[in-house]
Amino acid sequence: MILRLDDIKKYFPVRHGFLQRKMEYVKAVDGVSLAIKRGEIFGLVGESGSGKSTLGYTVVGIHRSTAGKIIFKGEDLATRQHMDVRAISRKLQIVFQDPGSSLNPKRTIRQTLELPLKVHRLGTRRERLGKLRELLQKVELPEEYLHNYPRALSGGQRQRIAIARALAVEPEFIVLDEPTSALDVSVQGKVVRLLLSLAKEHDLTYLFITHDLSLMRNVASRVAIMYLGKLCEVAPTSEFFKNPLHPYTKMLLSSIPVVSEEEESLKPERSVPKGEIPSPVNRPSGCGFRTRCPLAMDICAQEEPRRTLVNEEHEVHCHLFNNSRIKGDYDWND
Amino acid sequence: MTAEERALFKIRNLCVAFDLFRGTLPVLDHVSLAVRRGEKIGLVGETGCGKSVTMKVVVGILPIPPGRIASGEIWFDGTNILSLHGGRLQDVRGRIGLIPQDPSASLNPVFQVGTQLRDAIRYSHRHRNLSAKEIRRLAIDVLAEVGLPDPVRNLSNYPFQLSGGMKQRVLIAMALAANPELLIADEPTTALDVTIQEQVLRLMREAIDRRNLSILIITHNLGLIREFTDRVYIMYAGQIGETGSTRDLFNRPLHPYTKGLLASVPKLTGEGVPFGIPGTVPDYLNAPSGCRFSPRCDRTTEVCASCRPEMILIEGEHRVACHLYKEEQEDDPQAG
Amino acid sequence: MTYITHSRLSKSVDTFREVWYKFSKNRLSIVGLLIVLIITILAAFAPYIAPYPAHAGRFVNFPEASQPPGSRHLFGTDVNGRDILSRIIYGYRFSLMMGVFVLALVVPIGVTLGLIAGYFKGTLIDTVLMRITDIFLSIPPLVLALAIASVLTPNLTNAMLAISLSWWPWYTRLVYGLVSSLRNEFFVQAAKATGASTPHILFREILPNCVSPVLTKMSLDMGWVILMGASLSFVGLGVQPPKPGLGSMIADGTQYLPDSWWMVVFPGIAVMIVVLGFNLFGDGIRDLLSEEEA
């Protein structure tokens, strides 16, 4: 177990009304508990507003959690003091979604990559240069790029630089926030393959945040689905795609546009997604998904669904599976 | 008759160049495509392949200069748009509706939805002198048609009060309100979540079938193309590489780029992470004079880089521009 | 070695040609550049260029007083018999000096305050800094400068200080706006997540991304500062006689209108040209820098 999240909450205050007197909260992450094993690639999937990125930012300390514990290698990060932020940020790194905006356009690749080394006072000037060359080699780029500005690089190359920056301080855990969704499909694969080989080589653990379930099918060891700041379902990848339980998971799976007949046959029976994703400010009472759920019951509006273990590794947050109905097979009547 | 002859809309040998300081970039290289009445056509390509430039030329928003239409024709219902000016051009353009890419940036944030929709209707029906009441009626009808809940109330909403999916519905409504014959949709669902994308595509399909419209949908999303379109054009670096019925093209891709593209999509079947296509898109400044995919192609031959492959007919409507394939049906009078 | 120097040279020649290509797309920018160049040369080499350098100071020659434009005095002479052309050339010297000094003082202060306030948006620092800025902004700059200049002894230095005091808030506002969006960029988040210090983030990550708009504003502002300097000098709060200020020359000449029109018209045109020149030049700079971003 390298990282455990214990009931993490992240609320953003929004003021509005006359003289901004009224205070409301965007409950971006509203009680998420997860355990990520060392060396695994944990896929966190959700649509916009699900809070998946906020959760990732909270883990690496860009946001401070409102409540809950982030236990990294036995240490609680949520209470981390100013002093040891540096030491911890070395171990936890992040790669952002859009390599266009995650690299400073006015700084050379060398300046960008050298920053983490300087901050953590690693090596002399000469040693650092050697390290930078090594990093570029790791991400399969020629070392001449050190003197270029990001503008001169393609999207895929920029993302490699962003990966190199994360690797610079030899982290153990990397949050990948949609690392390939801004890239063309013909280069995505190469970047993901690079990430996978780096994970093996450096014994890294990834929290892979994405909206792309098809990608997770091929990458993640376990997958979690988030909706409006809460978890819906967590399961090992093969189980997840073979036996999806939560109605939202099924809706997501059936909405994925695929490119072949074989894939089509793997999707759950088609259901028309209905309704809009509610705003995280006005989360529906009870289960957040009930407004769009084809199987919503009375209890769904009154009570939040509890975490139910279908088997040892498969958890689902849905009233359909509380207690008696644990079997998990139900009629999908649209 | 060939697809081209019966087409409502066709682009023939369109060449567009950009004159920049670095030199002249020949972005579009003899692009031809056709859309028949009632057809759903996809134009697929990756970043920088020229699909947006094509759209801009058709809609008339290509910045000139630096852009320049070097040659080619764009025919709509028997007239060449590129030879028209002024009011006549506006009238023809009015029969082509545009569904833009980014719903949030495409509605003016300071006007109510109703105001913008009514303005669009008033302009597109300017020859009919509609009364305010009729325009409002039309606006409500068309919002109902795209499945916007409570259209009357939504008329007085501002864009920020709507979600992305709702805004896209409003934009589709705006395009439909003009009673177009052809819709051009530029990445219509890229900004939307998958479950919302599914809804929007569904309503677009219904509206198109109901009104017997044609649509040219421009996207990089292969899955969407497979589910939505009848025929597809694959574009790479300003050249059309392959075209055919969606079923043929996905079941039996011919062009090495099409094959590579399809293989690059991660599959639900879990076959592992795809390798993608080696190399990167060429700089248009130094693009090969022949097949522009040749530097990345694993089956490239000597002729590829120097000689531009012609579109050849393989079967039915399946055509490919690749030197690997030879014209097989010489006796077919429509071929070539 | 020679090879490297050669390639460096040809590279910078290429860059220069590209810069010129972008700048010269708008013909008016070239006009602006020419005006700015000529005025700068005039000002820099005034003692060598002005036909009568001595006329820029305490000089009296009544026999030639109030002469209309002619071959000896291209722009005529004033009531003391001083050559107006020479005085305009020296006037440019003081005007440009004023522009350069004011901007050199105002830009670092305004930009730094804007950086800090923008980065700490929503905190007390932001509130305090921006409210002070707002107060300065709410007073019309000319009135503020007039008030300040009239309290201090009227001379060039104090006029510059007065203008500076009313000018910095504009830079604070500009940079504040830029920073409040830049600070949310992922590259800033990434630097923060790395543990970089706040000064590093402010000056190394954010500041370089503010340079283009600030430079554009500076080149446009040169003209405005000069105009403001001329206005102060018009009411006697700038360069002190006998030194020539463009504004004070106009003010002095107004007493002899309409007969001795040249005493007002030529200095007036001189002010107009310099302001216009810097504005056109500034537009060119904006085109150049904004396209570089694209």
PDB file of C-alpha atoms in Angstrom, chain C residues 97-180:
ATOM      1  CA  MET C  97      14.532  62.560 -21.596  1.00  0.00           C
ATOM      2  CA  MET C  98      11.342  62.988 -19.666  1.00  0.00           C
ATOM      3  CA  GLY C  99       9.681  60.059 -21.448  1.00  0.00           C
ATOM      4  CA  VAL C 100      12.613  57.747 -20.834  1.00  0.00           C
ATOM      5  CA  PHE C 101      13.076  58.705 -17.195  1.00  0.00           C
ATOM      6  CA  VAL C 102       9.397  58.492 -16.363  1.00  0.00           C
ATOM      7  CA  LEU C 103       9.049  55.049 -17.909  1.00  0.00           C
ATOM      8  CA  ALA C 104      12.295  53.853 -16.362  1.00  0.00           C
ATOM      9  CA  LEU C 105      10.920  54.814 -12.978  1.00  0.00           C
ATOM     10  CA  VAL C 106       7.317  53.812 -13.446  1.00  0.00           C
ATOM     11  CA  VAL C 107       7.597  50.446 -15.189  1.00  0.00           C
ATOM     12  CA  PRO C 108       9.639  48.536 -12.585  1.00  0.00           C
ATOM     13  CA  ILE C 109       7.491  49.838  -9.746  1.00  0.00           C
ATOM     14  CA  GLY C 110       4.158  49.374 -11.463  1.00  0.00           C
ATOM     15  CA  VAL C 111       5.029  45.937 -12.811  1.00  0.00           C
ATOM     16  CA  THR C 112       6.348  44.622  -9.509  1.00  0.00           C
ATOM     17  CA  LEU C 113       3.300  45.805  -7.599  1.00  0.00           C
ATOM     18  CA  GLY C 114       1.028  44.310 -10.260  1.00  0.00           C
ATOM     19  CA  LEU C 115       2.882  41.002 -10.100  1.00  0.00           C
ATOM     20  CA  ILE C 116       2.567  40.781  -6.358  1.00  0.00           C
ATOM     21  CA  ALA C 117      -1.049  41.895  -6.182  1.00  0.00           C
ATOM     22  CA  GLY C 118      -2.063  39.576  -9.026  1.00  0.00           C
ATOM     23  CA  TYR C 119      -0.277  36.561  -7.625  1.00  0.00           C
ATOM     24  CA  PHE C 120      -1.797  37.033  -4.185  1.00  0.00           C
ATOM     25  CA  LYS C 121      -5.218  37.766  -5.605  1.00  0.00           C
ATOM     26  CA  GLY C 122      -7.945  37.491  -3.042  1.00  0.00           C
ATOM     27  CA  THR C 123      -5.657  38.084  -0.081  1.00  0.00           C
ATOM     28  CA  LEU C 124      -5.102  41.197   2.016  1.00  0.00           C
ATOM     29  CA  ILE C 125      -1.999  42.098  -0.018  1.00  0.00           C
ATOM     30  CA  ASP C 126      -4.122  42.253  -3.152  1.00  0.00           C
ATOM     31  CA  THR C 127      -6.787  44.356  -1.497  1.00  0.00           C
ATOM     32  CA  VAL C 128      -4.373  46.899  -0.048  1.00  0.00           C
ATOM     33  CA  LEU C 129      -2.245  47.266  -3.186  1.00  0.00           C
ATOM     34  CA  MET C 130      -5.130  47.415  -5.595  1.00  0.00           C
ATOM     35  CA  ARG C 131      -7.170  49.881  -3.561  1.00  0.00           C
ATOM     36  CA  ILE C 132      -4.184  52.221  -3.418  1.00  0.00           C
ATOM     37  CA  THR C 133      -3.805  51.765  -7.152  1.00  0.00           C
ATOM     38  CA  ASP C 134      -7.489  52.483  -7.640  1.00  0.00           C
ATOM     39  CA  ILE C 135      -7.229  55.711  -5.656  1.00  0.00           C
ATOM     40  CA  PHE C 136      -4.401  56.926  -7.863  1.00  0.00           C
ATOM     41  CA  LEU C 137      -6.316  55.841 -10.938  1.00  0.00           C
ATOM     42  CA  SER C 138      -9.430  57.700  -9.895  1.00  0.00           C
ATOM     43  CA  ILE C 139      -7.674  61.090 -10.030  1.00  0.00           C
ATOM     44  CA  PRO C 140      -7.215  62.332 -13.593  1.00  0.00           C
ATOM     45  CA  PRO C 141      -3.465  62.032 -14.223  1.00  0.00           C
ATOM     46  CA  LEU C 142      -3.070  65.566 -15.490  1.00  0.00           C
ATOM     47  CA  VAL C 143      -4.787  67.007 -12.420  1.00  0.00           C
ATOM     48  CA  LEU C 144      -2.696  64.844 -10.105  1.00  0.00           C
ATOM     49  CA  ALA C 145       0.513  65.781 -11.880  1.00  0.00           C
ATOM     50  CA  LEU C 146      -0.487  69.466 -11.823  1.00  0.00           C
ATOM     51  CA  ALA C 147      -1.227  69.297  -8.123  1.00  0.00           C
ATOM     52  CA  ILE C 148       2.037  67.568  -7.312  1.00  0.00           C
ATOM     53  CA  ALA C 149       4.112  69.725  -9.598  1.00  0.00           C
ATOM     54  CA  SER C 150       2.648  72.899  -8.134  1.00  0.00           C
ATOM     55  CA  VAL C 151       3.562  71.844  -4.595  1.00  0.00           C
ATOM     56  CA  LEU C 152       7.143  71.075  -5.562  1.00  0.00           C
ATOM     57  CA  THR C 153       9.512  73.593  -7.088  1.00  0.00           C
ATOM     58  CA  PRO C 154       8.768  73.794 -10.783  1.00  0.00           C
ATOM     59  CA  ASN C 155      11.582  72.111 -12.682  1.00  0.00           C
ATOM     60  CA  LEU C 156      12.133  69.188 -15.011  1.00  0.00           C
ATOM     61  CA  THR C 157      12.940  66.641 -12.298  1.00  0.00           C
ATOM     62  CA  ASN C 158       9.860  67.424 -10.280  1.00  0.00           C
ATOM     63  CA  ALA C 159       7.685  67.382 -13.375  1.00  0.00           C
ATOM     64  CA  MET C 160       9.005  63.903 -14.102  1.00  0.00           C
ATOM     65  CA  LEU C 161       8.317  62.797 -10.541  1.00  0.00           C
ATOM     66  CA  ALA C 162       4.816  64.201 -10.744  1.00  0.00           C
ATOM     67  CA  ILE C 163       4.039  62.367 -13.963  1.00  0.00           C
ATOM     68  CA  SER C 164       5.589  59.169 -12.594  1.00  0.00           C
ATOM     69  CA  LEU C 165       3.397  59.326  -9.538  1.00  0.00           C
ATOM     70  CA  SER C 166       0.284  59.420 -11.656  1.00  0.00           C
ATOM     71  CA  TRP C 167       1.522  56.863 -14.177  1.00  0.00           C
ATOM     72  CA  TRP C 168       2.588  53.728 -12.282  1.00  0.00           C
ATOM     73  CA  PRO C 169      -0.959  52.544 -11.470  1.00  0.00           C
ATOM     74  CA  TRP C 170      -1.614  51.874 -15.149  1.00  0.00           C
ATOM     75  CA  TYR C 171       1.178  49.336 -15.214  1.00  0.00           C
ATOM     76  CA  THR C 172       0.006  47.802 -11.983  1.00  0.00           C
ATOM     77  CA  ARG C 173      -3.472  47.396 -13.439  1.00  0.00           C
ATOM     78  CA  LEU C 174      -2.170  45.933 -16.687  1.00  0.00           C
ATOM     79  CA  VAL C 175       0.122  43.418 -15.033  1.00  0.00           C
ATOM     80  CA  TYR C 176      -2.439  42.604 -12.343  1.00  0.00           C
ATOM     81  CA  GLY C 177      -4.885  41.545 -15.025  1.00  0.00           C
ATOM     82  CA  LEU C 178      -2.288  39.450 -16.823  1.00  0.00           C
ATOM     83  CA  VAL C 179      -1.045  37.766 -13.675  1.00  0.00           C
ATOM     84  CA  SER C 180      -4.461  36.897 -12.339  1.00  0.00           C
TER      85      SER C 180
END
